[in-house]
XYZ file of C-alpha atoms in Angstrom:
447
model
C -8.607 -37.109 5.594
C -10.348 -37.200 8.962
C -13.886 -38.251 9.855
C -16.458 -37.675 12.593
C -20.024 -38.915 13.169
C -22.795 -36.974 11.502
C -26.060 -35.845 13.059
C -27.884 -38.752 11.389
C -25.645 -41.323 13.065
C -26.073 -39.635 16.435
C -29.848 -39.755 16.063
C -29.718 -43.479 15.233
C -27.620 -44.168 18.312
C -30.021 -42.054 20.372
C -32.979 -44.093 19.036
C -31.241 -47.349 20.042
C -30.647 -45.941 23.536
C -34.318 -44.965 23.814
C -35.264 -48.492 22.725
C -33.004 -49.945 25.404
C -34.836 -48.130 28.216
C -37.815 -50.559 28.342
C -35.373 -53.490 28.278
C -34.762 -52.970 32.010
C -38.188 -54.064 33.215
C -38.663 -56.312 30.177
C -35.553 -58.470 29.669
C -37.062 -60.024 26.578
C -36.336 -56.835 24.634
C -32.619 -57.032 25.366
C -31.739 -59.170 22.272
C -33.650 -56.695 20.077
C -31.626 -53.793 21.496
C -28.324 -55.582 20.911
C -29.389 -56.488 17.379
C -30.376 -52.881 16.611
C -27.078 -51.613 18.019
C -25.141 -54.174 15.970
C -26.985 -53.195 12.793
C -26.236 -49.505 13.379
C -22.574 -50.289 14.075
C -22.242 -52.441 10.955
C -23.938 -49.821 8.820
C -21.661 -47.134 10.223
C -18.488 -49.188 9.681
C -19.534 -50.222 6.173
C -20.429 -46.650 5.263
C -17.091 -45.409 6.610
C -15.057 -48.060 4.781
C -16.903 -47.512 1.509
C -16.655 -43.728 1.755
C -12.947 -43.707 2.570
C -12.317 -45.755 -0.566
C -14.663 -43.971 -2.980
C -15.211 -40.419 -1.763
C -12.489 -38.089 -2.985
C -12.333 -34.450 -2.046
C -12.117 -31.980 -4.940
C -8.840 -30.263 -5.723
C -8.957 -26.740 -4.301
C -6.793 -24.039 -5.867
C -6.425 -20.264 -5.921
C -4.440 -17.757 -8.007
C -0.751 -17.449 -7.244
C -1.120 -13.770 -6.299
C -4.214 -12.017 -4.940
C -4.028 -8.261 -4.369
C -5.913 -6.212 -1.772
C -5.998 -2.634 -0.529
C -5.756 -2.044 3.201
C -9.164 -1.630 4.884
C -10.949 -2.241 1.546
C -13.180 -5.278 0.862
C -11.750 -7.799 -1.558
C -12.216 -11.411 -2.585
C -10.070 -14.491 -3.122
C -11.176 -16.607 -6.129
C -11.277 -20.262 -5.007
C -11.631 -22.965 -7.660
C -12.815 -26.573 -7.141
C -12.053 -29.489 -9.457
C -14.100 -32.652 -8.886
C -12.147 -35.473 -10.530
C -14.767 -38.150 -9.736
C -17.477 -36.586 -11.918
C -20.225 -37.380 -9.355
C -22.436 -34.743 -7.798
C -21.088 -33.480 -4.505
C -22.043 -30.925 -1.890
C -19.258 -29.428 0.198
C -19.080 -27.389 3.322
C -16.122 -25.081 2.765
C -14.128 -22.658 4.938
C -10.936 -20.749 4.231
C -8.453 -20.146 7.026
C -6.624 -16.802 6.748
C -4.327 -14.739 9.010
C -5.954 -12.686 11.756
C -5.547 -9.445 9.810
C -8.148 -10.700 7.289
C -11.755 -10.339 8.433
C -13.918 -12.772 6.442
C -17.503 -11.943 5.510
C -18.712 -15.542 6.033
C -17.473 -18.265 8.343
C -18.345 -21.021 5.862
C -19.980 -21.547 2.475
C -21.775 -24.439 0.793
C -20.458 -25.466 -2.622
C -22.397 -27.725 -4.993
C -20.540 -29.591 -7.716
C -22.940 -31.027 -10.323
C -22.449 -34.418 -11.937
C -20.729 -34.796 -15.274
C -17.147 -34.531 -16.408
C -17.808 -31.217 -18.151
C -19.542 -29.726 -15.079
C -17.103 -30.801 -12.413
C -15.625 -27.322 -11.917
C -16.878 -24.608 -9.618
C -15.612 -21.279 -8.321
C -16.556 -19.071 -5.400
C -15.408 -15.668 -4.182
C -14.231 -15.671 -0.563
C -14.887 -12.101 0.576
C -12.588 -10.604 3.226
C -11.106 -7.276 4.320
C -7.449 -6.905 5.398
C -6.559 -4.542 8.221
C -2.769 -4.531 7.810
C -0.481 -3.939 4.872
C 2.100 -6.526 3.864
C 2.759 -9.765 2.024
C 1.410 -13.115 3.243
C 2.808 -16.206 1.523
C 1.006 -19.584 1.686
C -1.251 -18.244 4.427
C -4.552 -19.654 3.099
C -5.777 -23.010 4.457
C -8.672 -24.652 2.581
C -10.978 -26.783 4.746
C -13.546 -29.045 3.044
C -16.229 -31.252 4.564
C -18.408 -33.738 2.661
C -20.928 -36.404 3.666
C -20.424 -40.159 3.336
C -22.465 -42.413 1.042
C -25.185 -43.082 3.641
C -24.728 -39.767 5.388
C -23.575 -41.343 8.665
C -20.168 -39.663 8.667
C -18.674 -36.275 7.838
C -15.352 -36.485 6.009
C -12.946 -33.580 6.365
C -9.765 -32.619 4.527
C -7.429 -29.635 4.754
C -4.899 -28.348 2.231
C -2.504 -25.413 2.207
C -3.064 -23.224 -0.864
C -0.037 -21.938 -2.738
C -1.398 -18.417 -2.828
C 0.330 -15.166 -1.942
C -1.810 -12.376 -0.509
C -0.494 -8.860 -1.067
C -2.057 -5.922 0.763
C -1.185 -2.470 -0.589
C -1.688 0.983 0.951
C -5.198 2.334 0.660
C -5.299 5.232 -1.807
C -9.075 5.590 -1.699
C -8.874 7.582 1.541
C -7.416 10.533 -0.394
C -9.976 10.591 -3.193
C -11.924 13.543 -1.759
C -8.986 15.918 -1.553
C -7.382 14.846 -4.845
C -10.476 14.423 -7.007
C -9.924 17.808 -8.651
C -6.278 17.025 -9.401
C -6.926 13.724 -11.194
C -10.295 14.601 -12.745
C -10.046 14.357 -16.536
C -12.264 17.073 -18.000
C -10.763 17.000 -21.488
C -10.787 20.506 -22.985
C -14.035 21.649 -21.369
C -13.474 24.313 -18.766
C -9.688 24.168 -19.202
C -7.823 27.250 -18.028
C -4.492 28.183 -19.559
C -1.752 29.131 -17.113
C 1.444 30.862 -18.098
C 4.548 28.854 -17.353
C 6.979 30.922 -15.308
C 10.491 30.796 -16.798
C 11.710 30.074 -20.299
C 12.895 26.516 -19.865
C 16.381 25.057 -20.270
C 15.948 22.420 -22.977
C 17.282 23.441 -26.414
C 14.684 23.346 -29.194
C 15.996 25.092 -32.340
C 17.879 28.069 -33.856
C 16.229 31.107 -35.447
C 17.099 34.531 -36.775
C 17.851 37.242 -34.276
C 14.903 39.461 -33.342
C 15.032 42.773 -31.517
C 14.708 42.188 -27.805
C 16.598 38.881 -27.667
C 19.166 38.785 -24.892
C 22.871 38.428 -25.494
C 22.891 35.202 -23.480
C 20.497 33.692 -26.036
C 22.767 34.240 -29.040
C 24.466 31.184 -30.489
C 27.895 32.636 -31.200
C 29.266 29.758 -33.273
C 26.267 29.794 -35.615
C 26.493 33.615 -35.771
C 30.146 33.493 -36.820
C 29.417 30.788 -39.411
C 26.428 32.522 -41.023
C 27.617 36.098 -40.688
C 24.483 37.404 -38.947
C 23.070 36.979 -35.406
C 21.387 33.653 -34.624
C 19.372 33.074 -31.465
C 18.825 29.868 -29.484
C 15.243 28.904 -28.668
C 14.526 26.899 -25.518
C 11.504 24.933 -24.456
C 10.177 23.917 -21.067
C 11.387 20.544 -19.840
C 8.639 17.972 -20.113
C 10.370 14.949 -18.660
C 12.019 15.327 -15.270
C 13.045 12.956 -12.499
C 11.176 12.849 -9.198
C 12.399 10.859 -6.182
C 10.491 10.272 -2.951
C 12.899 9.593 -0.078
C 11.032 7.883 2.795
C 12.295 7.723 6.356
C 11.237 4.376 7.855
C 13.203 4.640 11.119
C 11.872 4.590 14.684
C 9.970 7.906 14.489
C 7.957 6.617 11.519
C 6.213 4.208 13.883
C 4.388 7.051 15.650
C 0.603 6.613 15.473
C -1.712 9.133 13.840
C -5.458 9.091 13.223
C -6.695 9.703 9.684
C -10.441 9.652 8.978
C -11.086 7.664 12.133
C -8.430 5.018 11.342
C -5.329 4.800 13.533
C -2.198 4.085 11.536
C 1.524 4.751 11.620
C 3.291 7.746 10.119
C 5.009 5.392 7.672
C 1.588 4.362 6.378
C 0.873 8.006 5.524
C 4.271 8.322 3.852
C 3.656 5.312 1.614
C 0.189 6.512 0.622
C 1.566 9.957 -0.182
C 4.391 8.504 -2.270
C 2.053 6.362 -4.400
C -0.339 9.259 -5.004
C 2.593 11.492 -5.938
C 3.759 8.838 -8.414
C 0.335 8.908 -10.059
C 0.563 12.687 -10.416
C 4.077 12.431 -11.897
C 2.876 9.779 -14.343
C 0.116 12.087 -15.570
C 2.678 14.855 -16.050
C 4.980 12.583 -18.028
C 7.834 12.672 -15.485
C 10.021 9.804 -14.354
C 9.677 8.822 -10.702
C 11.682 6.674 -8.316
C 11.764 5.831 -4.623
C 14.354 5.518 -1.858
C 13.574 4.154 1.629
C 16.071 4.193 4.491
C 16.581 3.801 8.217
C 20.141 3.143 9.399
C 20.950 2.222 5.793
C 19.250 2.372 2.417
C 16.675 -0.440 2.241
C 14.948 0.289 -1.076
C 16.323 2.120 -4.084
C 14.572 2.178 -7.469
C 15.850 4.270 -10.361
C 13.444 6.736 -11.909
C 11.195 5.404 -14.643
C 7.733 5.846 -16.076
C 4.742 3.823 -17.106
C 2.332 1.436 -15.434
C 4.939 -1.310 -15.093
C 7.332 0.979 -13.206
C 4.520 2.192 -10.948
C 3.681 -1.438 -10.150
C 7.355 -2.086 -9.352
C 7.410 0.866 -6.934
C 4.215 -0.340 -5.291
C 5.630 -3.838 -4.875
C 8.796 -2.425 -3.295
C 6.902 -0.257 -0.806
C 3.981 -2.351 0.385
C 6.087 -4.610 2.644
C 7.969 -1.835 4.477
C 7.479 -1.610 8.242
C 8.762 0.948 10.784
C 12.164 0.065 12.196
C 13.505 0.593 15.693
C 16.786 2.233 14.691
C 18.034 5.787 14.237
C 18.221 7.048 10.636
C 21.622 7.627 9.066
C 21.367 10.747 6.914
C 25.037 10.547 5.932
C 24.461 7.146 4.303
C 21.441 8.467 2.377
C 23.345 11.522 1.132
C 26.247 9.328 0.034
C 23.918 6.949 -1.786
C 22.114 9.721 -3.682
C 25.307 11.551 -4.644
C 26.849 8.373 -6.043
C 23.796 7.104 -7.942
C 21.965 10.244 -9.028
C 24.136 12.451 -11.210
C 21.325 14.287 -12.987
C 19.495 17.100 -11.206
C 16.252 15.811 -9.737
C 13.418 16.792 -7.403
C 13.806 15.073 -4.016
C 10.795 14.790 -1.727
C 12.020 13.909 1.769
C 9.253 12.451 3.960
C 10.741 12.389 7.425
C 10.214 13.429 11.030
C 12.632 16.040 12.351
C 11.004 16.432 15.756
C 14.046 14.953 17.494
C 16.691 17.717 17.886
C 19.550 15.240 17.353
C 18.036 13.941 14.121
C 17.257 17.488 12.990
C 20.873 18.529 13.562
C 22.164 15.518 11.632
C 19.778 16.252 8.752
C 20.770 19.936 8.627
C 24.451 18.946 8.495
C 24.225 16.556 5.523
C 21.269 17.890 3.506
C 23.127 20.944 2.058
C 25.421 18.542 0.156
C 22.391 17.312 -1.784
C 20.831 20.778 -2.147
C 23.824 21.955 -4.173
C 22.829 19.634 -7.017
C 19.168 18.742 -6.477
C 15.973 20.548 -5.579
C 14.909 19.388 -2.109
C 11.469 19.571 -0.494
C 11.153 18.304 3.082
C 7.706 17.485 4.486
C 6.787 16.173 7.904
C 3.543 15.555 9.732
C 2.607 17.955 12.493
C 2.871 16.220 15.835
C 0.064 16.349 18.406
C 0.046 19.686 20.207
C 2.832 21.237 18.087
C 1.401 24.707 17.424
C 1.694 28.329 18.623
C 0.535 28.953 22.149
C -2.509 31.056 21.251
C -3.432 29.242 18.028
C -6.575 27.565 19.392
C -8.918 27.702 22.358
C -7.985 28.866 25.812
C -6.128 26.527 28.147
C -8.234 24.494 30.585
C -6.285 24.408 33.822
C -2.617 24.413 34.721
C -1.815 21.014 33.172
C -3.252 22.060 29.825
C -1.258 25.288 29.960
C 2.015 23.424 30.523
C 1.167 21.077 27.618
C 0.505 24.119 25.421
C 3.845 25.625 26.424
C 5.656 22.387 25.541
C 3.923 22.293 22.161
C 4.849 25.931 21.556
C 8.519 25.244 22.305
C 8.533 22.341 19.859
C 6.851 24.563 17.279
C 9.555 27.216 17.773
C 12.272 24.593 17.263
C 10.582 23.435 14.075
C 10.305 26.974 12.714
C 13.963 27.629 13.490
C 14.924 24.478 11.566
C 12.753 25.555 8.603
C 14.486 28.947 8.518
C 17.926 27.318 8.727
C 17.144 24.948 5.848
C 15.756 27.782 3.739
C 19.142 29.507 3.850
C 20.665 26.528 1.990
C 17.841 26.369 -0.628
C 15.857 23.587 1.068
C 12.122 24.070 1.395
C 10.738 22.483 4.555
C 7.156 22.404 5.791
C 5.140 20.975 8.673
C 1.771 19.793 7.362
C -1.381 18.619 9.082
C -2.331 15.007 8.536
C -5.581 15.786 6.714
C -3.840 17.868 4.023
C -0.548 15.980 3.812
C -1.057 14.184 0.483
C -2.820 17.088 -1.198
C -0.049 19.466 -0.105
C 2.658 17.241 -1.610
C 0.868 17.106 -4.966
C 0.355 20.881 -4.886
C 4.060 21.464 -4.212
C 4.981 19.204 -7.106
C 2.631 20.969 -9.534
C 3.971 24.365 -8.451
C 7.528 23.210 -9.152
C 6.419 22.115 -12.608
C 4.625 25.365 -13.334
C 7.464 27.598 -12.172
C 10.168 25.523 -13.860
C 12.211 25.403 -10.651
C 13.817 22.109 -11.542
């Protein structure tokens, strides 16, 4: 505990100094000045000694884990326990990392007297600007007055509180409101499911028009008349989002006026896609890689599994290494035996990385259904897709963007030949496009 003079003590010292001014021309007042100064000093020392022995700061605590969403206001519950039982007024401030912007610099907390009223709680409002996990980053600073109010006593304590900042999913609510809106049965429109499904349901008698591939030959031989197999559409499938967190994922993009990395968009898209899969009853998992596989969670379902995926993703940061597609393909082939839908979120703008991806991806496409999505880079578009060029420099920039667009289209055509669907999507429609692709796969029974 530290201490410093209060405003009251400074005013008393100032009054003694003012009293000492006439003592120059009138030496008879000098003993009075020294007596007043001695009284103030004794009062200050006595107040300090008494306060250091009797005044005890309350015990400040916070929950072990406090969760936030990036760029969304939140609050940290701070609890105070006054063990003395006497009324106390505190001046309180909470020190946080620079990424947390606090609403108030300080707050006043009043603890009433009485053993049953010695508890208090406040909400420290703040807004984080960066995703991640911050352990023991909160510093509680308390200041209380002494018995006579001549001193201010201060104490600091590190709170055992972990702050977790998750990706902000609220930025996509406008585009995905129609997808997640629960209307019940009102206004529902039935859509025919393309395909007959592959999951066996039951056996029935043969009917005219049934195909020969639908006949159950063992049951036919046993019963002496044709028996047909009936299939149903698969309701529970496995969805994996494979996230590239290598050096190209650190490229900056602007979404709704907020500048963030490409990896930030990938993580937001993955969590929204998990919500859509949960509503459809599918199992979902996640894989994140750079030069090796960093995160790998088996497919599951339910709120607990979604929370586990969110905890695994919210601390990921872009790396400075080149991705190793061979390691990812090896990992998936060894761990995932069942056919699944793989969403690859990556950047294939580098020709070397695109060539490496096109060499190893067909091994996975033989067993799994692969969808590759990447954000459109700045200026990557056909030459005459927008307004006219302004000057020679703008024309050369347009030509460079057109060449990159041609390379991307050539890669998309090459991947399509090996049953891999690739797409270059604008940033504004990236998340909505992924959910639309997933729902189309479900409707057409492609998996």
